[in-house]
Each structure stands twice: as structure tokens, then as C-alpha cells.
Amino acid sequence: MRIRLVIVFVVALLLNCGVVNAAPVANAQRRASVPAEHPPGAAIASAHQLATEAGFEILAKGGNAFDAAIAVSSTLAVVEPVSSGLGGGGFFLLHEAKNGRDVMIDAREIAPASATPAFYLDAKGELDLDKAENGAASAGIPGLPAGLVHLQKKYGRLPLSVSLAPAIRIAREGFPLYKRLLGQFADRRRVMDRYPATRAVWEPNGQDPKVGDNLVQKDLAHTLELLAQKGFDGYYHGEVAQHLLAAVKADGVNWTAAELAGYQVKEREPIRFKYRDWDIVTAPPPSSGGVVLAEILKVLEGWDLAKLDEPHRIHFVVEAERRAYHDRTLYLGDPDFVTMPIRRLTSADYAAGLRASILPDKATPSDMLPGIKPPIEGDNTTHFSIIDTEGNFVGATQTVNLSFGSGMVVAGDGFLLNDEMDDFALRPGTPNAFGVMGYDANAVAPGRRMLSSMTPTFMIGKDRVAVLGAKGGSRIITAVLLGILGIEQGMDSSQIMSIQRYHHQYRPDVIMEEPNALSAETIKALEAMGYTVTPNTDILVLTHSVDWDRRNNVMHAGSDPRNPTGAGIVRVTTARETKAVR
Ligand code: DON
């Protein structure tokens, strides 16, 4: 039965991905002895068709990948507000073709001045979950709007009035509500209903939203317009800022105009390392993603994974994950506040030490490393990937944290405020909504950026480049890891979408598998090594990747088939369009 289900699921995924459905990616097929210098077209993959199309609209207007990223990001803020938006933050990993430079734009939220560890504890000294996850108390000062302005100023070619135009149009005219959005709305409604401004958007005239209803967001359109006209000042000063300060105050939290106006985007040097023949360029702190990914891959370099049977392959991957997530817990945080042993953690010698501690046939209990409790589920975030015809790349992961962030739409501004404060180790050693915990390195303090798992990543080989990333909280890093291992084995961006995922994050000490990801025989073999394997139906990990095979001069775009609204599209420069995945 189980095997039959796996086969059905895999075939369904393959069909969805265009792998079985043939000819999705045969753009400009040619096998050359020299890798192509320029991509044959552009590829964009995002969580929503309208956002992917917005990116192409801006490319057609003469924009580059960075302008397109502004369009995709802002359109996702409108059509996927459950996941990210102007009340949240994100990371944009950029590659500039003209000078070969890679940089990460850090538009992560920061803790307001009022945020102290004591503020998040109840009378018994336990974590106050309501403050951590809901309403204004759970929100950091938003960074995404500043990130978009920075992208345009330093890297874009078009004015914001052009690159934000699709988002403004869709916010004003509306878009049809879809199942995934409404499913998450139902889960989060109890909190969202606290706020009249949230109800005004999500339950217009007191009616329950239904699939296919047109969702109009007039206030959000106005906020986007002010951002387009006035840039940073359009959001962090003036009427948008005033509404924001008033809304958090009405919910019992004080932010000052000065701290809002003082928000700063940071340009960060990416984490870079070699994995076999590939150069990996990925997210540095305040994301934990790059460091954890580097640790895992460096440990895994010690085995030829393709030659191992499945249980042993999973065993080594999981043991590497366990050790890297353990280090995440102890060492990682905001680089502007804490000193981290990054060079050591990502070094070959350190990896050799970790590898030596892994037994060939036996799980290492996480209790042998210091411990925590099991996780509560909750999710939202979105990732998109772009390669343009000039060879610029963007991998961007943006978020409001849990579904619909804090649940609070800012009255007058029309966006949902994030609940990113839960990504801090608000109470040392207590797991957050994703089950990950931390200590001093990720302690809450005014002005700090909370540790993230968002991992936009470039994988650069001799003949191929890929842009990867995912949503899914702490599981983002292992989803990117499995994507990297798939690309290394010769898969393309659409094919890696069908990889069945498993994950270990040190605590809880279990392998979480996507339902039916592992065969009964594999589970049995893993259990014999000492593992507990739990199917995890709550995990919604979604990836959207693109790649460019320079040897054949072919591009691919993969959108996760678990997300029916997503779209990965390749458009070749000859104007012939091939749709890899929808
Ligand atoms: O920054 C982080 O790691 C989290 N706030 C991301 C949340 C997330 O991916 C939820 N998605 N399913």
C-alpha cells in the first residue's frame, strides 16, 4: 500500500513538474564545447503566477533581474500576503554579471527598543506565546520596503514607479483568492479577527472569503504608491509611518518615529565555500542558512553519497544535519552584535572532526549534545529565483514569519505586520514555532536582527549555475541541501522539485519525513540504527528554483508542485516561451 502511494505521489509530482510531461525546457538546445557566455533568455520561478509574470513584465520594459526582483517581491506582497509583505523582511542574494560580484541585501526586521527578554515572559517566567507570535508585540521593525528601495537605487535600471506598477495595479484591482491562502487564513483567523483593519481586508462586509473572490487591497495600493513616489521616506516617514506607530500603540506596544526612520538595510558578504566541483554562494548571518549548509556539505564530502544504499545515505545526511543545527543553536545570531566562529564552523578540519564522530551504522542521540522540547508547527515565507539574459541572478527569500505574520493589518496602510520576534531565542533553551532554540548568541535586544533560516543560494559549477531557496522555517536549509545534492547528481531545477524531503534539526531528535518520502524498508533500516522517523504532514516546504546549463545553453525553472499557484517560466530571447512548471 505504502509503496503504491509513493509511486502515485512521485508520478503526480513528475507530471506536475513537467519531467514526465516532456519538452518543457528544450529552449535553444545545443551542445557546445565552450559554455555559453550569456543565457538564452530569462527564467523566473516564484510562488505565484502573477508574481512571475510581473517579473517578466519588468524585464520586457528594459529592466534587469534586480528590477524584476522588485516586481516579483512586491507582487508576492500583494498576492501572497500570508507569506511575506511590506510589514516583513527578507534577504536578496544578488549576482551582478558585469563585475562578477555577489552580495546579500539584508532587509531583515530588527527588534524595537521596547523588546527585552523580560517583556516576552509571563508571570511564571515561561515564554508568553501570544506575545511571541501574535499582534504588535511579536513584530520587528519591517525591513522589506527599505530592501526594495535599496535594490532599485544601487542595482536597478528602472524607477520604482515602473517596477512597483504591477503590484500597485493588482492591489488596486484585486486578484482571485486561492485555496492555500484560505486554508492558512482559517488556521490563523482566531488571531486575525482581533483586528478591525484585518477584518476589513479579509472579511469585507463581514463576509467569509471564498476561493475565487476578488481580494482588493486599496490601502496597500496606496502604501505601494507612496513607496514608488518617495522611496524610503514614503514608508519610514510620513503617513505610512504614522499609521504604523498608531497601530502598534493601539495594540499595547511603543515604537518611536526615530527607530522606524533609523532602519538600515545592510549589504553582507555572502558565505562562500567549495562543495566538490561547485562554488556555493549563500546567506550569511543573520541567517543561519549558509553556515549550517556549509557545515553539512563539508561533512558530506567525506562520502560518495550516490554509491551508498538509501538508509546509509540518509543516516550520514541526518547526522551531518544534527551536528550543524546543534552549532546553530549555540553560536549563531546577528553579526552586528555577536562574534561567531564562522571560519572554524565552515572549515574542512572542523568538518573532519564532526565526520569522525559519526558512527557508520548508528544514530548519535541528540541527548549526547545539549537538549530541547518538540516543536509547534506554523509557517510562512516565500522564495523566488531569477536569472536574466545578462547573466544577473537573484535568489530572494522574504517573510512575515508565521502565516499572516502577527495577524495584524496596519490600519490605513493595508499590510500585515510580521511576527518575526519569535525567531529570537526569546527564552533561552525554549524552542520557537519551528522547534529551534538558541541561547545568548540569538538573545533578544533592541536593534538586533533575529536569527533566520532563510537560505537563498547560488550553486556555480563549471558549466551550470542554479539559484535555489525555500520557505519552511528551520526546514529551509535542508530543502536547499537536498536541492544541491539533486543538482549535483545531474537533475535540473524542475526535477529537484520532485525530491521527497526528510529533515533533522538536532531537536527534536527525530527524522521528519514528508509523508511517504521514505520506503518502509528504509524506515526499518533507520530504526535499526536507532532513529525515530515521523511523518510530518504539517511541513509545507516550498522551493522555487532556476538554473542555466551553459554547456547546452538551456534554462530551467522549477516551481514546487506542492504549490499549485506557483509558476516557473523560461522565456527565451527569441520570444519563444517554454513553461517548465506551473
Ligand atoms: O527567518 C526565518 O527563518 C523564518 N522566519 C522563516 C519562516 C518560514 O519560512 C515559514 N515558512 N514556511
XYZ file of C-alpha atoms and ligand atoms in Angstrom:
594
model
C 0.000 0.000 0.000
C 2.704 2.369 1.118
C 4.803 1.620 -1.979
C 1.784 2.164 -4.221
C 1.142 5.520 -2.593
C 4.749 6.527 -3.077
C 4.587 5.624 -6.766
C 1.350 7.553 -7.249
C 2.770 10.562 -5.452
C 6.036 10.515 -7.337
C 4.301 10.199 -10.711
C 1.919 13.027 -9.771
C 4.883 15.190 -8.836
C 6.748 14.334 -12.009
C 3.718 15.126 -14.147
C 3.306 18.397 -12.344
C 6.950 19.201 -12.804
C 6.955 18.623 -16.500
C 9.536 15.873 -16.073
C 7.252 13.191 -17.484
C 5.180 15.758 -19.306
C 8.035 16.141 -21.792
C 9.559 19.009 -23.730
C 9.192 21.698 -21.138
C 12.685 23.024 -21.340
C 14.011 22.407 -24.815
C 14.950 26.022 -25.323
C 17.770 26.662 -27.759
C 19.136 23.112 -27.353
C 22.720 22.975 -28.445
C 25.671 21.088 -27.108
C 28.747 23.263 -27.333
C 32.348 22.612 -26.499
C 32.550 26.008 -24.792
C 29.986 27.004 -22.192
C 27.683 29.822 -23.355
C 28.574 33.333 -22.186
C 25.015 34.614 -21.956
C 21.765 32.907 -21.013
C 19.413 32.213 -23.949
C 16.638 34.064 -22.152
C 15.352 34.685 -18.685
C 13.968 32.347 -16.047
C 11.802 33.234 -13.087
C 10.254 30.931 -10.506
C 8.030 32.180 -7.715
C 5.153 31.084 -5.539
C 2.530 32.814 -7.680
C 1.905 33.042 -11.408
C 1.059 36.756 -11.150
C 4.381 37.472 -9.442
C 6.373 35.511 -12.032
C 4.513 37.371 -14.800
C 5.186 40.713 -13.070
C 8.906 39.917 -13.239
C 8.719 39.254 -16.984
C 6.666 42.439 -17.482
C 9.507 44.460 -15.978
C 12.195 42.617 -17.983
C 10.200 43.425 -21.140
C 10.289 47.103 -20.143
C 14.091 47.001 -20.181
C 14.640 46.124 -16.546
C 17.348 43.784 -15.280
C 16.983 40.883 -12.832
C 17.124 43.332 -9.914
C 14.222 45.413 -11.238
C 12.374 42.148 -11.889
C 13.095 41.094 -8.293
C 11.431 44.289 -7.046
C 8.381 43.470 -9.177
C 8.222 39.821 -8.059
C 8.796 40.678 -4.399
C 6.182 43.450 -4.287
C 3.646 41.385 -6.237
C 4.108 38.476 -3.814
C 3.452 41.008 -1.037
C 0.074 41.619 -2.676
C -0.975 38.152 -3.869
C 0.634 36.030 -1.146
C 0.324 38.229 1.971
C 0.141 35.077 4.074
C 3.866 34.643 3.446
C 5.594 37.982 3.068
C 4.948 41.646 2.560
C 5.651 45.272 3.330
C 5.240 44.558 7.031
C 8.024 41.947 6.960
C 11.583 41.433 5.828
C 13.805 39.296 3.664
C 17.170 38.527 2.125
C 18.100 39.180 -1.502
C 21.179 37.335 -2.764
C 22.466 39.069 -5.893
C 24.998 38.264 -8.573
C 25.999 41.103 -10.880
C 27.111 39.836 -14.278
C 29.036 42.998 -15.147
C 31.629 42.595 -12.393
C 31.014 39.083 -11.079
C 30.186 40.461 -7.621
C 27.902 38.597 -5.206
C 26.260 40.342 -2.301
C 23.408 39.718 0.092
C 20.965 42.531 0.781
C 19.862 42.049 4.377
C 16.403 43.561 4.812
C 15.706 41.579 7.973
C 13.445 43.075 10.644
C 15.068 44.450 13.794
C 13.923 44.310 17.403
C 12.311 47.543 18.583
C 13.738 49.435 21.560
C 10.929 48.089 23.746
C 11.963 44.455 23.206
C 13.686 42.949 26.229
C 13.806 39.292 27.312
C 11.561 40.068 30.318
C 8.865 41.509 28.033
C 8.321 38.067 26.456
C 7.980 36.096 29.695
C 4.776 35.541 31.663
C 4.407 35.803 35.451
C 5.819 32.278 35.855
C 8.866 33.060 33.745
C 7.606 30.929 30.849
C 7.616 32.159 27.255
C 4.453 34.203 26.588
C 3.447 32.559 23.306
C 0.842 35.197 22.493
C 3.424 37.974 22.659
C 5.936 35.870 20.716
C 3.619 35.003 17.844
C 0.648 37.391 17.673
C -0.021 41.085 17.355
C 2.293 44.069 17.659
C 4.412 42.543 20.456
C 5.565 39.845 18.039
C 6.652 42.292 15.342
C 10.074 43.585 14.431
C 10.628 46.891 12.599
C 9.930 45.956 8.952
C 12.830 45.808 6.507
C 11.388 44.726 3.164
C 10.329 48.199 1.935
C 13.844 49.534 2.621
C 15.245 46.482 0.846
C 13.233 47.216 -2.308
C 14.337 50.864 -2.284
C 17.976 49.835 -1.837
C 17.745 47.288 -4.664
C 16.394 49.925 -7.017
C 18.880 52.641 -6.034
C 22.002 50.571 -6.240
C 21.233 47.791 -8.737
C 18.095 48.600 -10.709
C 17.753 50.295 -14.051
C 14.124 51.397 -13.856
C 12.412 53.737 -11.392
C 10.305 52.253 -8.611
C 7.216 53.750 -10.248
C 7.749 51.220 -13.063
C 8.913 48.174 -11.095
C 6.204 48.550 -8.438
C 3.477 49.179 -11.041
C 2.289 45.543 -11.347
C 1.924 45.232 -7.557
C 0.069 48.541 -7.315
C -2.259 47.528 -10.146
C -3.048 44.125 -8.629
C -3.538 45.571 -5.134
C -5.990 48.100 -6.554
C -7.868 45.840 -8.978
C -7.684 42.646 -6.931
C -6.742 39.046 -7.584
C -8.687 35.803 -7.091
C -8.341 34.176 -3.687
C -6.973 30.635 -3.801
C -7.164 27.535 -1.673
C -3.739 27.600 0.014
C -4.263 31.189 1.145
C -7.705 30.490 2.543
C -6.599 27.284 4.259
C -3.971 29.255 6.149
C -6.477 32.042 6.789
C -8.731 29.513 8.522
C -5.797 28.388 10.709
C -4.876 31.925 11.699
C -8.294 33.523 11.803
C -8.691 33.452 15.562
C -5.863 35.966 15.869
C -6.643 37.931 12.721
C -10.204 38.548 13.892
C -8.880 40.612 16.805
C -8.057 43.457 14.447
C -10.762 45.514 12.677
C -8.322 46.543 9.929
C -7.531 42.872 9.257
C -11.229 42.002 9.100
C -11.842 44.918 6.721
C -9.447 43.350 4.202
C -10.105 39.667 4.801
C -13.807 39.671 5.639
C -15.157 42.590 3.612
C -18.728 43.442 4.685
C -18.445 40.756 7.335
C -18.481 38.004 4.695
C -16.217 34.965 4.857
C -13.721 34.968 1.971
C -14.179 32.194 -0.620
C -11.977 30.685 -3.312
C -12.306 32.828 -6.436
C -13.390 36.022 -4.621
C -11.538 39.105 -5.821
C -9.331 40.439 -2.999
C -8.905 44.203 -3.318
C -6.305 45.937 -1.090
C -6.769 49.695 -1.655
C -4.744 50.848 1.366
C -1.900 48.563 0.357
C -2.009 50.013 -3.172
C -1.704 53.484 -1.639
C 1.254 52.455 0.538
C 2.994 50.961 -2.501
C 2.346 54.174 -4.413
C 3.950 56.264 -1.674
C 6.928 53.919 -1.717
C 7.137 54.296 -5.506
C 6.954 58.106 -5.316
C 9.055 58.847 -2.253
C 11.272 55.803 -1.803
C 12.438 55.176 1.789
C 10.640 58.271 3.116
C 7.357 57.068 1.607
C 7.286 54.254 4.170
C 9.573 55.121 7.077
C 8.388 58.758 7.380
C 5.055 60.472 6.789
C 1.599 58.975 6.792
C 2.584 55.289 6.428
C 4.929 55.580 9.409
C 2.300 57.432 11.435
C -0.270 54.712 10.791
C 2.266 52.080 11.761
C 3.176 53.798 15.045
C -0.504 54.295 15.863
C -1.388 50.670 15.084
C 1.308 49.145 17.286
C 0.450 51.613 20.068
C -3.226 50.641 19.912
C -2.041 47.050 20.422
C -0.009 47.950 23.503
C 3.497 48.426 22.089
C 5.529 51.603 21.694
C 7.754 52.133 18.707
C 9.352 55.524 18.182
C 9.364 57.502 14.947
C 13.142 57.680 15.263
C 13.657 53.918 15.350
C 11.409 53.468 12.336
C 13.234 56.202 10.423
C 16.544 54.716 11.553
C 16.004 51.312 9.904
C 19.007 50.382 7.772
C 19.467 47.778 5.086
C 22.839 46.011 5.338
C 24.955 44.719 2.486
C 26.583 41.494 3.643
C 29.383 39.426 2.195
C 27.829 36.017 1.401
C 29.095 32.757 2.863
C 31.158 31.087 0.145
C 32.590 27.623 0.085
C 33.554 24.804 -2.230
C 31.446 21.666 -2.340
C 33.200 19.186 -4.616
C 33.349 20.961 -8.019
C 30.781 23.581 -7.114
C 31.131 27.056 -5.681
C 28.328 27.664 -3.256
C 27.370 31.271 -2.527
C 24.762 31.569 0.178
C 23.184 33.510 3.016
C 25.440 34.756 5.850
C 24.235 35.683 9.366
C 21.779 36.944 10.462
C 20.694 33.885 8.505
C 21.927 30.608 9.902
C 21.343 29.064 6.473
C 24.750 29.452 4.856
C 26.787 28.348 7.867
C 24.580 25.317 8.536
C 24.589 24.383 4.838
C 28.383 24.690 4.669
C 28.840 22.514 7.744
C 26.541 19.811 6.387
C 28.014 19.739 2.886
C 31.605 19.777 4.146
C 30.852 16.781 6.366
C 29.120 15.005 3.461
C 32.131 15.476 1.191
C 33.610 12.535 3.048
C 31.279 10.008 1.394
C 30.270 9.240 -2.160
C 26.562 9.521 -1.398
C 25.449 8.128 -4.757
C 27.224 4.845 -4.002
C 25.543 4.337 -0.615
C 22.303 2.463 -0.053
C 19.390 4.729 0.881
C 19.376 4.112 4.661
C 23.099 4.888 4.938
C 22.810 7.932 2.683
C 20.048 9.283 4.919
C 21.973 8.308 8.059
C 25.018 10.374 7.056
C 22.932 13.325 5.850
C 20.930 13.325 9.093
C 23.999 13.061 11.321
C 25.585 15.997 9.484
C 22.311 17.948 9.895
C 22.097 17.130 13.610
C 25.606 18.472 14.271
C 25.199 21.604 12.146
C 21.833 22.540 13.699
C 23.378 21.984 17.119
C 26.022 24.597 16.288
C 23.265 26.902 15.006
C 21.713 26.732 18.468
C 24.910 27.631 20.253
C 26.751 30.077 18.079
C 24.678 31.977 15.524
C 22.978 35.362 15.735
C 23.172 38.938 14.463
C 26.722 39.599 13.191
C 26.455 43.249 14.273
C 26.117 42.137 17.900
C 27.778 38.761 18.363
C 31.121 37.298 17.423
C 30.711 33.942 15.716
C 33.328 31.296 14.971
C 32.214 31.122 11.336
C 35.604 30.359 9.867
C 36.024 27.436 12.233
C 32.484 26.102 11.755
C 32.806 26.111 7.970
C 36.360 24.763 7.803
C 37.417 21.402 6.399
C 39.191 20.490 9.646
C 36.096 21.092 11.716
C 34.053 19.023 9.241
C 36.599 16.211 9.530
C 36.159 16.262 13.307
C 32.388 16.100 13.023
C 32.637 13.307 10.458
C 34.885 11.289 12.742
C 32.198 11.459 15.447
C 29.614 9.787 13.174
C 29.307 6.023 13.635
C 28.838 4.009 10.430
C 25.601 2.266 11.467
C 24.245 4.068 14.495
C 22.375 7.281 15.239
C 24.020 9.678 17.705
C 21.302 10.624 20.204
C 20.881 14.408 20.375
C 20.935 13.987 24.153
C 24.662 13.497 23.807
C 24.648 17.172 22.789
C 22.590 19.657 24.979
C 18.728 19.448 24.637
C 15.186 20.928 23.970
C 11.463 20.123 23.607
C 9.408 19.244 20.499
C 8.157 21.915 18.081
C 4.827 23.573 17.435
C 4.082 23.959 13.755
C 3.474 27.222 11.960
C 4.624 28.528 8.666
C 5.044 31.173 6.137
C 7.602 32.769 3.921
C 8.247 32.762 0.186
C 11.258 32.259 -2.055
C 11.802 33.291 -5.674
C 14.659 32.882 -8.118
C 15.612 34.840 -11.236
C 18.283 34.651 -13.932
C 18.135 37.345 -16.639
C 19.570 37.394 -20.171
C 22.592 39.373 -18.989
C 23.555 36.659 -16.515
C 22.480 38.515 -13.358
C 20.981 36.262 -10.679
C 18.676 36.938 -7.773
C 17.671 34.487 -5.065
C 15.308 36.107 -2.590
C 13.547 34.732 0.455
C 11.141 37.056 2.212
C 8.788 36.561 5.090
C 6.360 37.794 7.710
C 7.254 34.583 9.670
C 4.133 32.563 10.597
C 1.036 32.568 8.372
C -0.206 36.152 8.011
C 2.591 37.266 10.381
C 1.267 38.871 13.559
C -2.299 38.725 12.139
C -2.485 42.499 12.384
C -3.164 44.580 9.276
C -1.931 48.124 9.929
C -4.994 50.359 9.729
C -4.623 52.822 6.866
C -1.512 51.082 5.435
C -3.075 47.795 4.388
C -0.179 45.422 5.084
C 0.173 42.692 7.678
C 2.804 43.240 10.312
C 5.311 40.416 10.832
C 5.697 38.218 13.926
C 9.410 37.764 13.420
C 10.307 38.315 17.121
C 9.615 34.594 17.617
C 12.815 33.899 15.659
C 14.832 35.232 18.603
C 15.672 32.850 21.424
C 13.109 34.792 23.492
C 13.591 32.408 26.382
C 16.965 30.634 26.299
C 16.570 26.953 25.507
C 12.830 27.175 24.723
C 12.011 26.180 21.143
C 10.289 28.664 18.854
C 7.426 27.878 16.458
C 9.828 25.873 14.295
C 11.212 23.898 17.201
C 14.621 25.546 17.001
C 16.066 27.218 20.040
C 19.055 29.298 20.986
C 20.937 30.982 23.765
C 22.926 34.196 24.131
C 24.006 34.476 20.503
C 20.371 34.913 19.477
C 19.040 36.656 22.595
C 16.531 39.449 22.072
C 17.827 43.007 22.467
C 16.867 46.359 20.956
C 18.219 46.904 17.462
C 19.200 43.271 16.925
C 18.261 41.163 13.938
C 16.709 37.812 14.848
C 18.420 34.665 13.539
C 16.863 33.303 10.364
C 16.969 30.065 8.395
C 16.234 31.720 5.068
C 18.850 30.454 2.638
C 18.865 31.969 -0.846
C 21.757 30.164 -2.537
C 23.748 30.155 -5.781
C 25.357 26.941 -6.928
C 28.020 27.676 -9.503
C 29.692 24.888 -11.442
C 31.953 24.760 -14.461
C 29.031 24.540 -16.874
C 25.927 25.184 -14.778
C 24.541 27.701 -12.359
C 21.482 27.292 -10.199
C 19.587 29.641 -7.919
C 17.902 27.826 -5.032
C 15.900 28.639 -1.931
C 12.827 27.623 0.001
C 10.230 28.504 2.563
C 9.592 26.278 5.566
C 11.241 27.759 8.642
C 14.074 25.640 10.013
C 13.460 23.117 7.217
C 14.509 25.638 4.568
C 18.178 24.740 4.971
C 17.671 21.011 4.478
C 15.359 21.606 1.494
C 18.137 23.661 -0.119
C 20.601 20.912 0.820
C 18.518 18.227 -0.940
C 18.217 20.549 -3.972
C 22.010 20.942 -4.089
C 22.511 17.168 -3.852
C 19.961 16.705 -6.669
C 21.635 19.253 -8.963
C 24.978 17.633 -8.213
C 23.516 14.309 -9.389
C 22.543 15.915 -12.717
C 18.952 16.956 -12.001
C 17.674 20.316 -13.205
C 15.551 22.911 -11.418
C 12.281 21.294 -12.380
C 13.451 17.808 -11.476
C 14.641 18.729 -7.976
C 11.089 19.802 -7.185
C 10.010 16.173 -7.039
C 12.600 15.182 -4.439
C 10.833 13.802 -1.397
C 12.104 15.595 1.686
C 13.355 14.484 5.065
C 14.839 16.640 7.772
C 16.646 16.526 11.109
C 17.339 19.651 13.152
C 19.080 18.200 16.233
C 15.975 18.802 18.390
C 13.510 17.169 18.424
C 15.639 14.074 17.926
C 13.586 12.659 15.063
C 13.860 12.413 11.304
C 10.833 14.268 9.958
C 9.783 12.878 6.608
C 7.360 14.278 4.119
C 4.528 11.708 4.246
C 5.687 8.618 2.363
C 9.048 10.131 1.462
C 10.868 7.075 2.756
C 10.075 3.469 1.955
C 9.041 1.034 4.699
C 12.358 -0.814 4.225
C 14.373 2.372 4.627
C 12.455 3.350 7.751
C 13.032 -0.107 9.185
C 16.760 0.111 8.481
C 16.936 3.585 10.027
C 15.037 2.417 13.104
C 17.528 -0.401 13.475
C 20.282 2.256 13.583
C 18.448 3.991 16.433
C 16.393 6.625 14.614
C 12.782 7.655 15.154
C 11.132 8.585 11.867
C 7.956 10.683 11.995
C 5.815 11.578 9.003
C 5.172 15.298 9.230
C 2.020 16.403 7.479
C 2.304 19.958 8.797
C 5.504 20.804 6.991
C 4.847 22.930 3.972
C 8.246 23.419 2.465
C 8.124 25.037 -0.967
C 11.011 25.731 -3.308
C 11.240 27.793 -6.487
C 14.480 27.430 -8.406
C 16.004 28.298 -11.760
C 19.160 27.156 -13.488
C 21.195 27.737 -16.597
C 23.026 24.854 -18.232
C 25.768 26.783 -20.028
C 27.076 23.760 -21.949
C 23.736 23.155 -23.693
C 22.642 26.774 -23.277
C 19.343 25.693 -21.774
C 17.489 27.197 -18.838
C 15.042 25.565 -16.462
C 12.594 26.946 -13.968
C 11.050 24.808 -11.262
C 8.060 25.662 -9.151
C 7.152 23.354 -6.314
C 4.221 21.154 -7.374
C 3.039 21.155 -3.761
C 2.048 24.764 -4.507
C -0.456 24.865 -7.385
C -0.392 28.682 -7.665
C 3.369 28.802 -8.300
C 4.957 29.381 -11.681
C 8.417 28.672 -13.026
C 8.774 30.030 -16.536
C 11.636 30.234 -19.017
C 11.358 32.753 -21.833
C 13.994 32.571 -24.484
C 15.125 35.762 -26.110
C 13.666 34.781 -29.459
C 10.333 35.394 -27.705
C 9.506 31.684 -27.699
C 8.172 30.813 -24.303
C 8.598 27.468 -22.619
C 6.825 26.794 -19.415
C 8.810 24.404 -17.240
C 6.385 24.201 -14.383
C 3.187 25.885 -13.446
O 13.531 33.655 9.049
C 13.153 32.525 9.300
O 13.879 31.574 9.371
C 11.668 32.280 9.497
N 11.025 33.475 9.930
C 11.106 31.771 8.210
C 9.681 31.370 8.338
C 9.258 30.424 7.291
O 9.983 30.026 6.422
C 7.887 29.919 7.381
N 7.561 29.158 6.195
N 7.004 28.232 5.966
